[in-house]
CSV table of C-alpha atoms in Angstrom, one decimal:
chain,number,residue,atom,x,y,z
Q,1,UNK,CA,225.3,180.3,347.5
Q,2,UNK,CA,223.0,183.0,346.0
Q,3,UNK,CA,219.4,182.7,347.1
Q,4,UNK,CA,218.1,182.0,343.6
Q,5,UNK,CA,220.5,179.1,343.1
Q,6,UNK,CA,219.4,177.6,346.4
Q,7,UNK,CA,215.8,178.0,345.4
Q,8,UNK,CA,216.5,176.4,342.0
Q,9,UNK,CA,218.3,173.4,343.6
Q,10,UNK,CA,215.4,172.8,346.0
Q,11,UNK,CA,212.9,173.1,343.2
Q,12,UNK,CA,214.8,170.6,341.1
Q,13,UNK,CA,215.0,168.2,344.0
Q,14,UNK,CA,211.3,168.5,344.6
Q,15,UNK,CA,210.6,167.8,340.9
Q,16,UNK,CA,212.8,164.7,341.1
Q,17,UNK,CA,210.8,163.4,344.1
Q,18,UNK,CA,207.5,164.0,342.4
Q,19,UNK,CA,208.6,162.3,339.2
Q,20,UNK,CA,209.9,159.2,341.1
Q,21,UNK,CA,207.7,156.2,340.4
Q,22,UNK,CA,206.6,153.6,343.0
Q,23,UNK,CA,208.4,151.1,340.9
Q,24,UNK,CA,211.8,152.9,341.1
Q,25,UNK,CA,212.4,151.4,344.5
Q,26,UNK,CA,212.9,148.0,346.2
Q,27,UNK,CA,211.1,146.9,349.4
Q,28,UNK,CA,211.3,143.8,351.5
Q,29,UNK,CA,208.4,141.4,352.1
Q,30,UNK,CA,207.8,138.3,354.2
Q,31,UNK,CA,206.9,134.9,352.8
Q,32,UNK,CA,203.7,133.2,354.2
Q,33,UNK,CA,203.5,136.2,356.5
Q,34,UNK,CA,200.7,134.8,358.7
Q,35,UNK,CA,202.4,131.5,359.6
Q,36,UNK,CA,202.2,130.7,363.3
Q,37,UNK,CA,203.8,127.2,363.0
Q,38,UNK,CA,202.6,123.8,364.3
Q,39,UNK,CA,201.7,123.1,367.9
Q,40,UNK,CA,203.9,120.6,369.7
Q,41,UNK,CA,201.8,117.4,369.2
Q,42,UNK,CA,201.0,118.5,365.6
Q,43,UNK,CA,204.7,118.7,364.9
Q,44,UNK,CA,205.4,115.4,366.7
Q,45,UNK,CA,202.8,113.6,364.6
Q,46,UNK,CA,203.9,115.1,361.3
Q,47,UNK,CA,207.6,114.3,362.0
Q,48,UNK,CA,206.5,110.6,362.4
Q,49,UNK,CA,204.4,110.4,359.2
Q,50,UNK,CA,206.2,112.9,357.0
Q,51,UNK,CA,209.6,114.1,358.3
Q,52,UNK,CA,210.5,116.1,355.2
Q,53,UNK,CA,207.1,117.9,355.3
Q,54,UNK,CA,207.5,118.6,359.0
Q,55,UNK,CA,210.9,120.2,358.5
Q,56,UNK,CA,209.6,122.4,355.8
Q,57,UNK,CA,206.8,123.7,358.1
Q,58,UNK,CA,209.0,124.3,361.1
Q,59,UNK,CA,209.1,128.1,361.1
Q,60,UNK,CA,207.0,131.0,362.4
Q,61,UNK,CA,206.6,134.7,361.8
Q,62,UNK,CA,205.8,137.5,364.3
Q,63,UNK,CA,202.3,139.1,364.0
Q,64,UNK,CA,201.7,141.3,361.1
Q,65,UNK,CA,201.7,144.4,363.3
Q,66,UNK,CA,205.3,143.6,364.5
Q,67,UNK,CA,206.4,143.0,360.9
Q,68,UNK,CA,205.0,146.4,359.8
Q,69,UNK,CA,206.9,148.1,362.6
Q,70,UNK,CA,210.1,146.3,361.5
Q,71,UNK,CA,209.7,147.7,358.0
Q,72,UNK,CA,208.1,144.8,356.1
Q,73,UNK,CA,206.1,146.3,353.2
Q,74,UNK,CA,204.8,143.2,351.5
Q,75,UNK,CA,202.7,140.4,353.0
Q,76,UNK,CA,201.7,137.0,351.6
Q,77,UNK,CA,198.4,135.5,352.7
Q,78,UNK,CA,197.2,132.0,351.6
Q,79,UNK,CA,193.4,132.1,351.6
Q,80,UNK,CA,190.6,129.5,351.3
Q,81,UNK,CA,187.0,130.4,350.4
Q,82,UNK,CA,184.5,129.5,353.2
Q,83,UNK,CA,181.2,130.9,352.0
Q,84,UNK,CA,179.0,129.2,354.6
Q,85,UNK,CA,181.5,129.1,357.5
Q,86,UNK,CA,182.7,126.1,359.4
Q,87,UNK,CA,184.5,124.3,356.5
Q,88,UNK,CA,187.9,124.4,358.3
Q,89,UNK,CA,186.6,124.4,361.9
Q,90,UNK,CA,187.5,120.8,362.6
Q,91,UNK,CA,191.0,119.9,361.3
Q,92,UNK,CA,191.8,116.3,360.7
Q,93,UNK,CA,195.1,116.6,362.6
Q,94,UNK,CA,193.2,117.0,366.0
Q,95,UNK,CA,191.6,113.5,365.6
Q,96,UNK,CA,194.9,111.9,364.3
Q,97,UNK,CA,196.8,113.3,367.3
Q,98,UNK,CA,194.3,111.9,369.8
Q,99,UNK,CA,194.4,108.5,368.0
Q,100,UNK,CA,198.2,108.5,368.5
Q,101,UNK,CA,197.7,109.1,372.2
Q,102,UNK,CA,199.5,112.5,372.0
Q,103,UNK,CA,198.6,115.3,374.4
Q,104,UNK,CA,196.0,117.7,373.0
Q,105,UNK,CA,197.4,120.9,371.7
Q,106,UNK,CA,196.0,124.4,372.7
Q,107,UNK,CA,192.8,125.2,370.8
Q,108,UNK,CA,193.5,126.9,367.5
Q,109,UNK,CA,190.1,128.7,367.4
Q,110,UNK,CA,189.0,129.5,370.9
Q,111,UNK,CA,186.5,132.2,369.9
Q,112,UNK,CA,184.8,130.4,367.0
Q,113,UNK,CA,186.1,132.6,364.2
Q,114,UNK,CA,186.3,129.5,361.9
Q,115,UNK,CA,182.5,129.0,362.2
Q,116,UNK,CA,181.7,132.3,360.5
Q,117,UNK,CA,181.5,132.7,356.7
Q,118,UNK,CA,184.4,134.4,354.9
Q,119,UNK,CA,187.9,133.7,353.6
Q,120,UNK,CA,190.2,131.9,356.0
Q,121,UNK,CA,194.0,132.3,356.2
Q,122,UNK,CA,195.5,128.8,356.2
Q,123,UNK,CA,198.7,127.3,354.8
Q,124,UNK,CA,197.6,123.6,354.6
Q,125,UNK,CA,194.1,122.7,355.6
Q,126,UNK,CA,193.8,120.0,358.3
Q,127,UNK,CA,197.6,120.0,359.1
Q,128,UNK,CA,199.1,123.5,359.1
Q,129,UNK,CA,196.2,125.7,359.9
Q,130,UNK,CA,197.4,128.1,362.7
Q,131,UNK,CA,197.6,131.7,361.7
Q,132,UNK,CA,198.6,134.8,363.6
Q,133,UNK,CA,195.4,136.5,362.3
Q,134,UNK,CA,192.1,135.0,361.3
Q,135,UNK,CA,190.0,135.4,359.2
Q,136,UNK,CA,191.2,137.3,356.2
Q,137,UNK,CA,189.3,140.4,357.1
Q,138,UNK,CA,191.0,140.5,360.5
Q,139,UNK,CA,194.4,140.3,358.8
Q,140,UNK,CA,193.5,143.1,356.5
Q,141,UNK,CA,192.2,145.2,359.3
Q,142,UNK,CA,195.5,145.0,361.1
Q,143,UNK,CA,197.3,146.3,357.9
Q,144,UNK,CA,194.6,148.9,357.4
Q,145,UNK,CA,194.7,150.3,360.9
Q,146,UNK,CA,198.4,150.6,360.8
Q,147,UNK,CA,198.3,152.2,357.4
Q,148,UNK,CA,195.8,154.9,358.6
Q,149,UNK,CA,198.0,155.6,361.6
Q,150,UNK,CA,201.1,156.1,359.3
Q,151,UNK,CA,199.6,158.0,356.3
Q,152,UNK,CA,203.0,158.7,354.7
Q,153,UNK,CA,204.2,155.1,354.6
Q,154,UNK,CA,205.6,153.6,351.4
Q,155,UNK,CA,203.1,151.5,349.5
Q,156,UNK,CA,202.2,148.2,351.1
Q,157,UNK,CA,201.7,145.1,348.9
Q,158,UNK,CA,199.5,142.2,349.9
Q,159,UNK,CA,200.0,139.0,347.8
Q,160,UNK,CA,197.0,136.7,347.9
Q,161,UNK,CA,197.0,133.0,347.0
Q,162,UNK,CA,193.6,131.5,346.6
Q,163,UNK,CA,194.1,127.8,347.5
Q,164,UNK,CA,192.0,124.8,346.3
Q,165,UNK,CA,194.3,121.8,346.8
Q,166,UNK,CA,192.9,118.9,348.8
Q,167,UNK,CA,193.7,115.5,347.4
Q,168,UNK,CA,194.5,113.6,350.7
Q,169,UNK,CA,191.8,111.3,352.0
Q,170,UNK,CA,191.9,113.1,355.3
Q,171,UNK,CA,191.9,116.6,353.9
Q,172,UNK,CA,188.9,119.0,353.9
Q,173,UNK,CA,187.9,119.6,350.3
Q,174,UNK,CA,188.2,123.3,349.6
Q,175,UNK,CA,185.5,125.3,347.7
Q,176,UNK,CA,186.4,125.8,344.1
Q,177,UNK,CA,187.4,129.3,342.9
Q,178,UNK,CA,184.5,130.7,341.0
Q,179,UNK,CA,183.4,134.1,339.7
Q,180,UNK,CA,181.2,134.4,342.7
Q,181,UNK,CA,184.0,133.6,345.2
Q,182,UNK,CA,186.3,136.1,343.5
Q,183,UNK,CA,183.5,138.8,343.7
Q,184,UNK,CA,183.2,137.9,347.4
Q,185,UNK,CA,187.0,138.4,347.8
Q,186,UNK,CA,186.8,141.9,346.3
Q,187,UNK,CA,184.0,142.6,348.6
Q,188,UNK,CA,185.9,141.5,351.7
Q,189,UNK,CA,188.8,143.8,350.7
Q,190,UNK,CA,186.5,146.7,350.2
Q,191,UNK,CA,184.9,146.0,353.6
Q,192,UNK,CA,188.2,147.1,355.1
Q,193,UNK,CA,189.6,149.6,352.6
Q,194,UNK,CA,187.9,152.2,350.6
Q,195,UNK,CA,189.2,152.6,347.1
Q,196,UNK,CA,191.0,155.9,347.8
Q,197,UNK,CA,193.2,153.9,350.2
Q,198,UNK,CA,194.1,151.5,347.5
Q,199,UNK,CA,196.0,151.5,344.2
Q,200,UNK,CA,193.7,149.6,341.9
Q,201,UNK,CA,194.0,148.5,338.3
Q,202,UNK,CA,191.5,151.2,337.3
Q,203,UNK,CA,193.7,153.9,338.9
Q,204,UNK,CA,196.8,152.6,337.1
Q,205,UNK,CA,195.1,152.2,333.8
Q,206,UNK,CA,193.7,155.7,333.7
Q,207,UNK,CA,192.6,156.5,330.1
Q,208,UNK,CA,194.7,153.8,328.4
Q,209,UNK,CA,193.0,151.0,326.6
Q,210,UNK,CA,194.7,148.3,328.6
Q,211,UNK,CA,196.5,148.0,331.9
Q,212,UNK,CA,199.7,146.9,330.1
Q,213,UNK,CA,199.6,149.9,327.8
Q,214,UNK,CA,199.4,152.1,330.8
Q,215,UNK,CA,202.3,150.6,332.7
Q,216,UNK,CA,204.5,150.6,329.6
Q,217,UNK,CA,203.8,154.2,328.7
Q,218,UNK,CA,202.5,156.3,331.6
Q,219,UNK,CA,203.8,153.9,334.2
Q,220,UNK,CA,202.8,153.2,337.8
Q,221,UNK,CA,201.8,156.1,340.1
Q,222,UNK,CA,204.4,158.4,341.4
Q,223,UNK,CA,205.9,157.3,344.7
Q,224,UNK,CA,204.6,160.4,346.5
Q,225,UNK,CA,201.0,159.6,345.3
Q,226,UNK,CA,201.4,156.0,346.3
Q,227,UNK,CA,202.3,156.8,349.9
Q,228,UNK,CA,199.7,155.6,352.5
Q,229,UNK,CA,198.2,153.2,350.0
Q,230,UNK,CA,197.9,149.4,349.7
Q,231,UNK,CA,198.2,147.3,346.6
Q,232,UNK,CA,196.6,143.8,346.2
Q,233,UNK,CA,198.3,141.2,344.0
Q,234,UNK,CA,197.4,137.6,343.1
Q,235,UNK,CA,200.1,134.9,343.5
Q,236,UNK,CA,199.0,132.4,341.0
Q,237,UNK,CA,198.1,132.6,337.3
Q,238,UNK,CA,195.4,129.9,337.1
Q,239,UNK,CA,192.6,132.1,338.3
Q,240,UNK,CA,193.3,134.9,335.8
Q,241,UNK,CA,190.6,133.8,333.3
Q,242,UNK,CA,187.9,133.7,336.0
Q,243,UNK,CA,189.0,137.1,337.5
Q,244,UNK,CA,189.1,138.9,334.2
Q,245,UNK,CA,185.9,137.4,332.8
Q,246,UNK,CA,183.6,140.4,332.4
Q,247,UNK,CA,186.3,142.7,333.6
Q,248,UNK,CA,188.6,143.2,330.5
Q,249,UNK,CA,192.0,144.6,331.6
Q,250,UNK,CA,190.8,144.2,335.2
Q,251,UNK,CA,188.2,147.0,334.8
Q,252,UNK,CA,186.3,147.3,338.1
Q,253,UNK,CA,188.6,144.7,339.9
Q,254,UNK,CA,190.6,145.3,343.0
Q,255,UNK,CA,193.5,142.8,342.7
Q,256,UNK,CA,196.3,142.8,340.1
Q,257,UNK,CA,196.7,139.5,338.4
Q,258,UNK,CA,200.0,137.5,338.2
Q,259,UNK,CA,200.1,138.2,334.5
Q,260,UNK,CA,201.9,137.4,331.3
Q,261,UNK,CA,203.5,140.1,329.2
Q,262,UNK,CA,201.4,140.8,326.1
Q,263,UNK,CA,198.1,140.4,327.8
Q,264,UNK,CA,195.6,143.3,328.6
Q,265,UNK,CA,196.0,142.7,332.4
Q,266,UNK,CA,199.8,142.6,332.4
Q,267,UNK,CA,201.2,144.9,335.1
Q,268,UNK,CA,202.5,142.6,337.9
Q,269,UNK,CA,204.6,139.5,337.3
Q,270,UNK,CA,205.8,137.0,339.9
Q,271,UNK,CA,209.2,135.5,339.1
Q,272,UNK,CA,210.5,133.3,342.0
Q,273,UNK,CA,213.9,132.7,340.4
Q,274,UNK,CA,216.0,135.8,341.1
Q,275,UNK,CA,218.6,134.7,338.6
Q,276,UNK,CA,216.2,135.0,335.6
Q,277,UNK,CA,217.6,137.4,333.0
Q,278,UNK,CA,214.0,138.4,332.3
Q,279,UNK,CA,213.6,140.3,335.5
Q,280,UNK,CA,215.8,143.4,334.7
Q,281,UNK,CA,214.2,143.7,331.3
Q,282,UNK,CA,210.7,143.5,332.7
Q,283,UNK,CA,211.5,146.1,335.3
Q,284,UNK,CA,213.0,148.5,332.7
Q,285,UNK,CA,209.9,148.2,330.6
Q,286,UNK,CA,207.7,149.2,333.5
Q,287,UNK,CA,206.3,146.0,335.1
Q,288,UNK,CA,206.1,145.4,338.8
Q,289,UNK,CA,208.1,142.2,339.7
Q,290,UNK,CA,208.3,140.1,342.8
Q,291,UNK,CA,211.1,137.5,343.4
Q,292,UNK,CA,212.4,135.4,346.3
Q,293,UNK,CA,215.7,135.8,348.1
Q,294,UNK,CA,215.5,132.4,349.8
Q,295,UNK,CA,213.4,129.4,349.0
Q,296,UNK,CA,213.7,125.6,349.4
Q,297,UNK,CA,217.0,125.9,351.3
Q,298,UNK,CA,218.6,128.1,348.6
Q,299,UNK,CA,220.0,131.5,349.7
Q,300,UNK,CA,220.0,133.8,346.7
Q,301,UNK,CA,219.9,137.2,348.4
Q,302,UNK,CA,222.5,138.9,346.3
Q,303,UNK,CA,220.8,137.8,343.0
Q,304,UNK,CA,217.4,139.0,344.3
Q,305,UNK,CA,218.7,142.4,345.3
Q,306,UNK,CA,220.6,142.8,342.0
Q,307,UNK,CA,217.7,141.6,339.8
Q,308,UNK,CA,215.8,144.9,340.0
Q,309,UNK,CA,212.6,143.2,341.2
Q,310,UNK,CA,210.8,145.8,343.2
Q,311,UNK,CA,209.5,143.3,345.8
Q,312,UNK,CA,212.0,140.9,347.5
Q,313,UNK,CA,210.3,138.1,349.4
Q,314,UNK,CA,212.1,136.3,352.3
Q,315,UNK,CA,211.6,134.3,355.4
Q,316,UNK,CA,214.3,136.4,357.2
Q,317,UNK,CA,213.9,140.1,357.1
Q,318,UNK,CA,215.6,142.9,359.1
Q,319,UNK,CA,216.1,141.6,362.7
Q,320,UNK,CA,214.5,138.2,361.9
Q,321,UNK,CA,217.7,136.2,361.2
Q,322,UNK,CA,218.8,132.7,360.6
Q,323,UNK,CA,221.1,131.1,363.3
Q,324,UNK,CA,224.1,132.1,361.1
Q,325,UNK,CA,223.0,135.7,361.0
Q,326,UNK,CA,221.6,135.7,357.5
Q,327,UNK,CA,218.8,138.2,356.8
Q,328,UNK,CA,217.7,140.4,354.0
Q,329,UNK,CA,217.9,144.1,354.7
Q,330,UNK,CA,219.1,147.4,353.3
Q,331,UNK,CA,221.6,148.4,355.9
Q,332,UNK,CA,219.3,150.1,358.2
Q,333,UNK,CA,216.8,151.5,355.7
Q,334,UNK,CA,213.4,149.9,354.9
Q,335,UNK,CA,213.7,150.6,351.2
Q,336,UNK,CA,216.3,151.5,348.6
Q,337,UNK,CA,216.7,152.8,345.1
Q,338,UNK,CA,216.2,150.1,342.5
Q,339,UNK,CA,219.6,149.2,341.1
Q,340,UNK,CA,218.0,148.7,337.6
Q,341,UNK,CA,216.3,152.1,337.7
Q,342,UNK,CA,218.5,154.0,340.2
Q,343,UNK,CA,219.0,157.0,338.0
Q,344,UNK,CA,215.3,157.9,338.6
Q,345,UNK,CA,215.4,157.4,342.3
Q,346,UNK,CA,216.1,159.9,345.1
Q,347,UNK,CA,217.3,157.9,348.2
Q,348,UNK,CA,216.4,160.8,350.5
Q,349,UNK,CA,212.7,160.4,349.6
Q,350,UNK,CA,212.4,156.8,350.8
Q,351,UNK,CA,211.8,157.4,354.5
Q,352,UNK,CA,208.3,156.6,355.8
């Protein structure tokens, strides 16, 4: 091949890589990524009083660092505000287990982390409270340290669910989500990551009037520019009004809302049902979408992969398999070209 043709081919390949958006690919993420499972007596007690609930909680995940090394690029963290510290330091289950005459489980907070102020990572307060990392800042530090050690990694997504449920008589009543607690959440994130290490709503919006206008026209950042960065997303929609108050189109905010098309903050949309015909259309338009490959005993891996959702959430990823061998993977790769936007994707550029 003549040298000029070889040069032209390489130049075109480079331009294709630079033009590739971070939303032109699919990555795999874990569901309830922090979940350490119940201790033996906790599980025995819960099986007695709520067998169905016990069965739904009978799973664990490896530590976040192990998941990162496997190729997981999206994490889900359930968080509770604990502005004064100590709110979740004495779970009701410990007293209930003793009352039943069951052996005491290993201490869940041997170093007193739960006594200190700051967001805590918990699935269900009082009953399912063991996490592989605690508090939130520690979990984020694990991700941040790994990211800094691998500066060319594909973008990492962190899905946050701010929890407030607590109707049981024995449950600790959580703090409400307020403008102040959401400001504190942004501050905790920024205590670990500086903004140049993040993809923020401001960075995506650029000079557009709204965030939605930006993603539907200019689009999300190029994949090459998104490497080495972390993106924070909210799981639920019911806090959007509080989070956007005083921050139109998420100006000055750190986390992308779980939004509704047609609103100024619309950029990320969570759609748990991978069979929804809306997902491919949303992806084609420019939104970032997360769906689930397995939930509530339903295996919908094929639908999730075909949907075009950029983030595929699962309890079984790569080498973490069900007894029958089921897992979600890309045949040895940690990412793949999005089937809905494949024409814009260069598979050779997805290694990190």
